[in-house]
CSV table of C-alpha atoms and ligand atoms in Angstrom, one decimal:
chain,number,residue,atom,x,y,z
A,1,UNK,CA,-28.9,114.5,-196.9
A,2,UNK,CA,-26.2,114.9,-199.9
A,3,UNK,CA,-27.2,114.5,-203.2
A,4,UNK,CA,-25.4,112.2,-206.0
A,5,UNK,CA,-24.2,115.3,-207.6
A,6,UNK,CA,-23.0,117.5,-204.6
A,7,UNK,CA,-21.4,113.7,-203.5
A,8,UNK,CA,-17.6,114.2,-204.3
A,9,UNK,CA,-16.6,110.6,-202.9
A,10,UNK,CA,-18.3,107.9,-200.9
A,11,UNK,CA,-17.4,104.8,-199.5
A,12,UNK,CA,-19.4,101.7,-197.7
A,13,UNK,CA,-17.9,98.9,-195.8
A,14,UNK,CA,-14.5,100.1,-197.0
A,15,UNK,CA,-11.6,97.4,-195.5
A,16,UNK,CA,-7.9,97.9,-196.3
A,17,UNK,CA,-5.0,95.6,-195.7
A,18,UNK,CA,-1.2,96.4,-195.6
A,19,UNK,CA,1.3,93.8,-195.6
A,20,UNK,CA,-1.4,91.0,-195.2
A,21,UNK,CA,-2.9,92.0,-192.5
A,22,UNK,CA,-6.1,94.1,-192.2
A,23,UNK,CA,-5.6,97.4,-190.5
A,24,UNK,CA,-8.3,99.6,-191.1
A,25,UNK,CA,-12.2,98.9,-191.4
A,26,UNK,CA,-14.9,101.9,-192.3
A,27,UNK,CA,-18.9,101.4,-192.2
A,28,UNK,CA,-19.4,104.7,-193.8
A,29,UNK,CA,-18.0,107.6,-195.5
A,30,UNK,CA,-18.8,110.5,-197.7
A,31,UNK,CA,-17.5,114.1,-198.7
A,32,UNK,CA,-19.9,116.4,-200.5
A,33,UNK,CA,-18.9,120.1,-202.4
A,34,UNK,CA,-18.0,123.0,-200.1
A,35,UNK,CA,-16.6,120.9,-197.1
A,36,UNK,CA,-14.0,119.4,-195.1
A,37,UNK,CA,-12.8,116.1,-193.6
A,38,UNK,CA,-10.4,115.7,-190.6
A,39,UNK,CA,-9.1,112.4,-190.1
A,40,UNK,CA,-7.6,111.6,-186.3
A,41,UNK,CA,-6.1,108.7,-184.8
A,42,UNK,CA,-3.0,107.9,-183.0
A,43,UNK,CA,0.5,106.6,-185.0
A,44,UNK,CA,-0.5,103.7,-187.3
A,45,UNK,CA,-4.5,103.7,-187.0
A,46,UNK,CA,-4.8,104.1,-190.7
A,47,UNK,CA,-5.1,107.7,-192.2
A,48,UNK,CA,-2.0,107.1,-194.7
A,49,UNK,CA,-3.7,103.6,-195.6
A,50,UNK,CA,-7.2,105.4,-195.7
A,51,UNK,CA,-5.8,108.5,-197.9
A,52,UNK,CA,-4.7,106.4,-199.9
A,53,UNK,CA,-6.8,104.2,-200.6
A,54,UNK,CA,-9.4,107.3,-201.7
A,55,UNK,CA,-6.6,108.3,-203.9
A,56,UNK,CA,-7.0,105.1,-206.0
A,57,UNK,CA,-3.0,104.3,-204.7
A,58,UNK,CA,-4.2,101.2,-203.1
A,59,UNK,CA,-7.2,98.6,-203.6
A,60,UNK,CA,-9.4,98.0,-200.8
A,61,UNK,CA,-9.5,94.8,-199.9
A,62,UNK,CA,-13.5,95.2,-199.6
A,63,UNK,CA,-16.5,97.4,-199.6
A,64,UNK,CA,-17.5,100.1,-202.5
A,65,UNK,CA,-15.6,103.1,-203.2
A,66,UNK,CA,-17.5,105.8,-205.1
A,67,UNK,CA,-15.4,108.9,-206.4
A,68,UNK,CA,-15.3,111.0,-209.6
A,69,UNK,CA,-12.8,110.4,-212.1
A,70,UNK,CA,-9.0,111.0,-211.4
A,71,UNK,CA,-9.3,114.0,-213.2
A,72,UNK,CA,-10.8,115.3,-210.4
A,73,UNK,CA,-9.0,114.9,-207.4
A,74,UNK,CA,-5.0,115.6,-206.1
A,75,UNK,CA,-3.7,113.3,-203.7
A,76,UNK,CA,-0.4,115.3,-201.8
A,77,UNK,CA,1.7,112.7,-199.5
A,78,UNK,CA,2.8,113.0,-196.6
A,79,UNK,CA,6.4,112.4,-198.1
A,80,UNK,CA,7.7,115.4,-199.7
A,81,UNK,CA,8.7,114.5,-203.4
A,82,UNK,CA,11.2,117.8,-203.8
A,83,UNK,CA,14.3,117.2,-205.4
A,84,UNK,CA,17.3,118.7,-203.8
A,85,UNK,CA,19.3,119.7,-207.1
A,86,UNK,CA,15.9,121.5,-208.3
A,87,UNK,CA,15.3,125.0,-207.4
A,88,UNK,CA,12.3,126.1,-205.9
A,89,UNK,CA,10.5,127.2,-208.6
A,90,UNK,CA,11.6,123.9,-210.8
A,91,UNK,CA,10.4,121.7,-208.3
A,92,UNK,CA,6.9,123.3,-208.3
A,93,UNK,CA,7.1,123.1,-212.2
A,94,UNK,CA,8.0,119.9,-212.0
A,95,UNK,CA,5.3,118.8,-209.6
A,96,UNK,CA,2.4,120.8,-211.5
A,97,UNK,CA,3.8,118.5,-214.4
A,98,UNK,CA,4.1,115.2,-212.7
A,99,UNK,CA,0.1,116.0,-211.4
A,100,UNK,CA,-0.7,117.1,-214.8
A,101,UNK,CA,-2.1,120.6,-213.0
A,102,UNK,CA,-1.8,124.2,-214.5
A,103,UNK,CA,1.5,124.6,-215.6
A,104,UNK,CA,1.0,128.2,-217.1
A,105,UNK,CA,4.1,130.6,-216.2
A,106,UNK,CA,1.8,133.2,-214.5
A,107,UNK,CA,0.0,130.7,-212.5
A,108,UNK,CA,3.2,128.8,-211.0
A,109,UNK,CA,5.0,132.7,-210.7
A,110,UNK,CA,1.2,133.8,-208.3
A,111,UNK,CA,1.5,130.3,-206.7
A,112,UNK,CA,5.4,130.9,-205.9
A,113,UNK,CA,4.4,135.0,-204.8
A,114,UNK,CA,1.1,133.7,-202.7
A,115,UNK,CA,3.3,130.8,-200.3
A,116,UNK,CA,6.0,133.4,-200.1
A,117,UNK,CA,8.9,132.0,-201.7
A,118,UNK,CA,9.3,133.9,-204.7
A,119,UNK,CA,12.6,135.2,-202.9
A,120,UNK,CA,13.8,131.7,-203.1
A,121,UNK,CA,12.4,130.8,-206.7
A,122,UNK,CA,16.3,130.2,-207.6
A,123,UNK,CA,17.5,128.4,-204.7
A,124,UNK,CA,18.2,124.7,-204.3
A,125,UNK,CA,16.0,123.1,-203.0
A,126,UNK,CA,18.7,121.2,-200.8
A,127,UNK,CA,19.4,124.9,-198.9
A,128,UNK,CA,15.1,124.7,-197.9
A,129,UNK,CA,14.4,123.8,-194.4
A,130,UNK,CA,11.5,121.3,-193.9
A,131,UNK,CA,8.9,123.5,-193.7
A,132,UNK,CA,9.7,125.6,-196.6
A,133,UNK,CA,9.8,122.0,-198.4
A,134,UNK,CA,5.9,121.5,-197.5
A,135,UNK,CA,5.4,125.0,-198.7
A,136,UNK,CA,6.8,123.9,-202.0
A,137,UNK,CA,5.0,121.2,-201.9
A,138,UNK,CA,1.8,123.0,-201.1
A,139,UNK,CA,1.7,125.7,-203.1
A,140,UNK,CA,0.6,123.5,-206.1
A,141,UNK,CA,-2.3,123.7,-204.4
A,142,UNK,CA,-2.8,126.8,-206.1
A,143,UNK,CA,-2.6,124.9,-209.4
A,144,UNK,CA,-5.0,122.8,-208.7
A,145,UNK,CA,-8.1,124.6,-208.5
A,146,UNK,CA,-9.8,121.9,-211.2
A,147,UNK,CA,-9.5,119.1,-209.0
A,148,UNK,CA,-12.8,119.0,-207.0
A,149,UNK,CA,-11.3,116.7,-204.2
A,150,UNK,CA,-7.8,117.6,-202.6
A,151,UNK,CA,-6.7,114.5,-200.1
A,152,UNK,CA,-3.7,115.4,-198.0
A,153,UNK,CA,-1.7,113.6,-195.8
A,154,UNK,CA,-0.7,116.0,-193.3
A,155,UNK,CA,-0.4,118.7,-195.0
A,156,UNK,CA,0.3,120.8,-191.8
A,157,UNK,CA,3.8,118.9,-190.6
A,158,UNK,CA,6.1,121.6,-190.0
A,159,UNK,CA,4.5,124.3,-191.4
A,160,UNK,CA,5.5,127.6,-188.9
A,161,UNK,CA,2.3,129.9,-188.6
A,162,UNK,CA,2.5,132.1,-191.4
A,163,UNK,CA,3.0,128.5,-193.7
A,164,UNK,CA,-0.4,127.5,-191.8
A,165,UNK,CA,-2.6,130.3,-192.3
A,166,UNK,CA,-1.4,130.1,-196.2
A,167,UNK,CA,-2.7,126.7,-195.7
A,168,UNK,CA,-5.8,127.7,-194.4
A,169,UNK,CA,-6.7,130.3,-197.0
A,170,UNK,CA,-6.1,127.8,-199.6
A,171,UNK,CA,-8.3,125.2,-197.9
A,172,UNK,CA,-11.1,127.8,-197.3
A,173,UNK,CA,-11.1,129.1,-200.7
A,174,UNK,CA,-11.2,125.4,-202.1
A,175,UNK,CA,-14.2,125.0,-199.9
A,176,UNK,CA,-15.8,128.3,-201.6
A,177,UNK,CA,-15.5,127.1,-204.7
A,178,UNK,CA,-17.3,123.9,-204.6
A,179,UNK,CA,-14.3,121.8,-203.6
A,180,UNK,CA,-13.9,119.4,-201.1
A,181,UNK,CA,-10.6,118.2,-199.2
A,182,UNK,CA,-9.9,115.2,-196.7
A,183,UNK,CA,-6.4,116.0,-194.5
A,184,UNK,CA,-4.9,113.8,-191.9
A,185,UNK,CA,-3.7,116.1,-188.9
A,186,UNK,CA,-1.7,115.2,-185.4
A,187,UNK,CA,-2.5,118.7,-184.8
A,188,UNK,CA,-5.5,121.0,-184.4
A,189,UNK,CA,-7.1,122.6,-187.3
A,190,UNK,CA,-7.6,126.2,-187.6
A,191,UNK,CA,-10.4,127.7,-186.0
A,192,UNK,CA,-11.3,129.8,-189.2
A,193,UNK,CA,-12.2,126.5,-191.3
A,194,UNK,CA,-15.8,125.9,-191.6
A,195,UNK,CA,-17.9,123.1,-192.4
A,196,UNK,CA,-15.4,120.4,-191.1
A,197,UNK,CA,-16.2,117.1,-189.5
A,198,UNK,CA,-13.9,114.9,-187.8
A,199,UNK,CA,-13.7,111.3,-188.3
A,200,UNK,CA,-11.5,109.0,-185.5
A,201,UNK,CA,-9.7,106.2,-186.7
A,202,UNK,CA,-9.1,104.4,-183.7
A,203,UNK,CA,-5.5,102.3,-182.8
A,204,UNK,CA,-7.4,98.9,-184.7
A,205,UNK,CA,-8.1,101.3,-187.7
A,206,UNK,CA,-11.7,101.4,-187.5
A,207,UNK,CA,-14.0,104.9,-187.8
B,301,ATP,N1,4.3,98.9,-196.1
B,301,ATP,C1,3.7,98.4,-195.1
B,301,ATP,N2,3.7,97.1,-194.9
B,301,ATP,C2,3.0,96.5,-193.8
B,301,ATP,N3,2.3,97.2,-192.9
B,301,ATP,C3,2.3,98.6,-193.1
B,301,ATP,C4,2.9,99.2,-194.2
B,301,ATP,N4,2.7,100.5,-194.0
B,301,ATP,C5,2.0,100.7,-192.9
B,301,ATP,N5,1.7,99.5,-192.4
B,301,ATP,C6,0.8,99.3,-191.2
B,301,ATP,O1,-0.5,99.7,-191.5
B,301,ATP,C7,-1.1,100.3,-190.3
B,301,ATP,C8,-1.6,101.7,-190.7
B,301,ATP,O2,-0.5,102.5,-191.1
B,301,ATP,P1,-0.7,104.0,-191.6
B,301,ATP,O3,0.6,104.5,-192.1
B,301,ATP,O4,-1.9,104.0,-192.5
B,301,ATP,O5,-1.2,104.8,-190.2
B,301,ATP,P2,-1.3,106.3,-189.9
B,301,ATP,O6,-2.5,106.5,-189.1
B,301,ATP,O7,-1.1,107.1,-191.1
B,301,ATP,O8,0.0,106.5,-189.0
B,301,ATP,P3,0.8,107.9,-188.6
B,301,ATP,O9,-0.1,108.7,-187.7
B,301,ATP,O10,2.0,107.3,-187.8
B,301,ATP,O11,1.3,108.5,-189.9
B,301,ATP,C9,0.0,100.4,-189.3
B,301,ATP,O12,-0.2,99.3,-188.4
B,301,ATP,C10,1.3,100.2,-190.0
B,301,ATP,O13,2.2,99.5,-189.2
């Protein structure tokens, strides 16, 4: 059983509505340090809704939600938020800044070297293909490491398999340091993370 304090974010009888109508109802949920949480379902069963209703982006239209403070946590959309008249490397600043993460020179330069695009730290961003935008998108992931609980809304859309296993190493070492993460995938995960468990949102949105 998890304790309080290895408990990174719990929720009971959580019910969310969009546009009126209620689409996603969950008896039970909880994420504790060191692990992983796939959400599954089929187009429109509620992982968006879900995420971001965890994020603190939407109210729940019932039950209790339990998470540390937003200081805590990184919510990444599904929607990439690069700008195309940015470079690469002034988009990631510009992200780190928007999510109040590190911002230090060396630690965006190490983010931009580790998700292999510090060959394209000048370009604009409108010249990226799509899954060099996640990668940009991703790689403040590295600047993150103070935020205990990483939610991602499929963070693996379009990513080629070197983007992936970057992915992968990022999540894992999250997990190592006491972290937790919650990802929506249409895809399978990676065999190499540990310590993940799966939670099916059916097509009426309920777990
Ligand atoms: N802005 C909105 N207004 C009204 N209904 C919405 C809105 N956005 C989503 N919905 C509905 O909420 C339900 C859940 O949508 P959501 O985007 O959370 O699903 P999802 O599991 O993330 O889907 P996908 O796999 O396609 O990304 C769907 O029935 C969808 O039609």
């Amino acid at each position: 059983m998890t304790s309080d304090r290895d408990c990174l974010i719990q929720a009971h009888s959580l019910s969310c509505d969009r546009g009126g109508r209620r689409v996603l109802t969950l008896p039970q949920l909880s994420l504790a340090r060191g692990a992983g949480l796939w959400l599954r379902g089929r187009n429109g069963s509620g992982k968006t809704t879900l995420l971001r209703t965890l994020a603190g982006l939407s109210a729940p239209a019932g039950g209790t939600l339990t998470r540390h403070d937003r200081a805590q946590w990184l919510y990444v959309g599904h929607t990439l938020a690069i700008k195309d008249e940015l470079s690469v490397a002034e988009n990631l600043e510009c992200l780190a800044e928007l999510g109040a993460l590190d911002t230090r020179p060396r630690g965006v330069q190490g983010a931009l070297v580790r998700w292999q695009l510090w060959e394209r730290r000048d370009q604009p961003a409108r010249r990226l293909s799509q899954g060099l935008r996640r990668r940009v998108s991703l790689a403040r992931l590295d600047l993150a490491a103070g935020r205990h609980l990483w939610l991602l809304d499929e963070p693996f859309d379009a990513l080629d398999d070197e983007g992936q296993a970057l992915l992968t190493v990022a999540l894992m070492r999250h997990q190592v340091r006491r972290g937790g993460w919650i990802l929506s995938s249409h895809q399978g995960l990676p065999g190499e993370l540990q310590g993940v468990q799966t939670l099916w949102l059916d097509a009426k949105g309920t777990a």
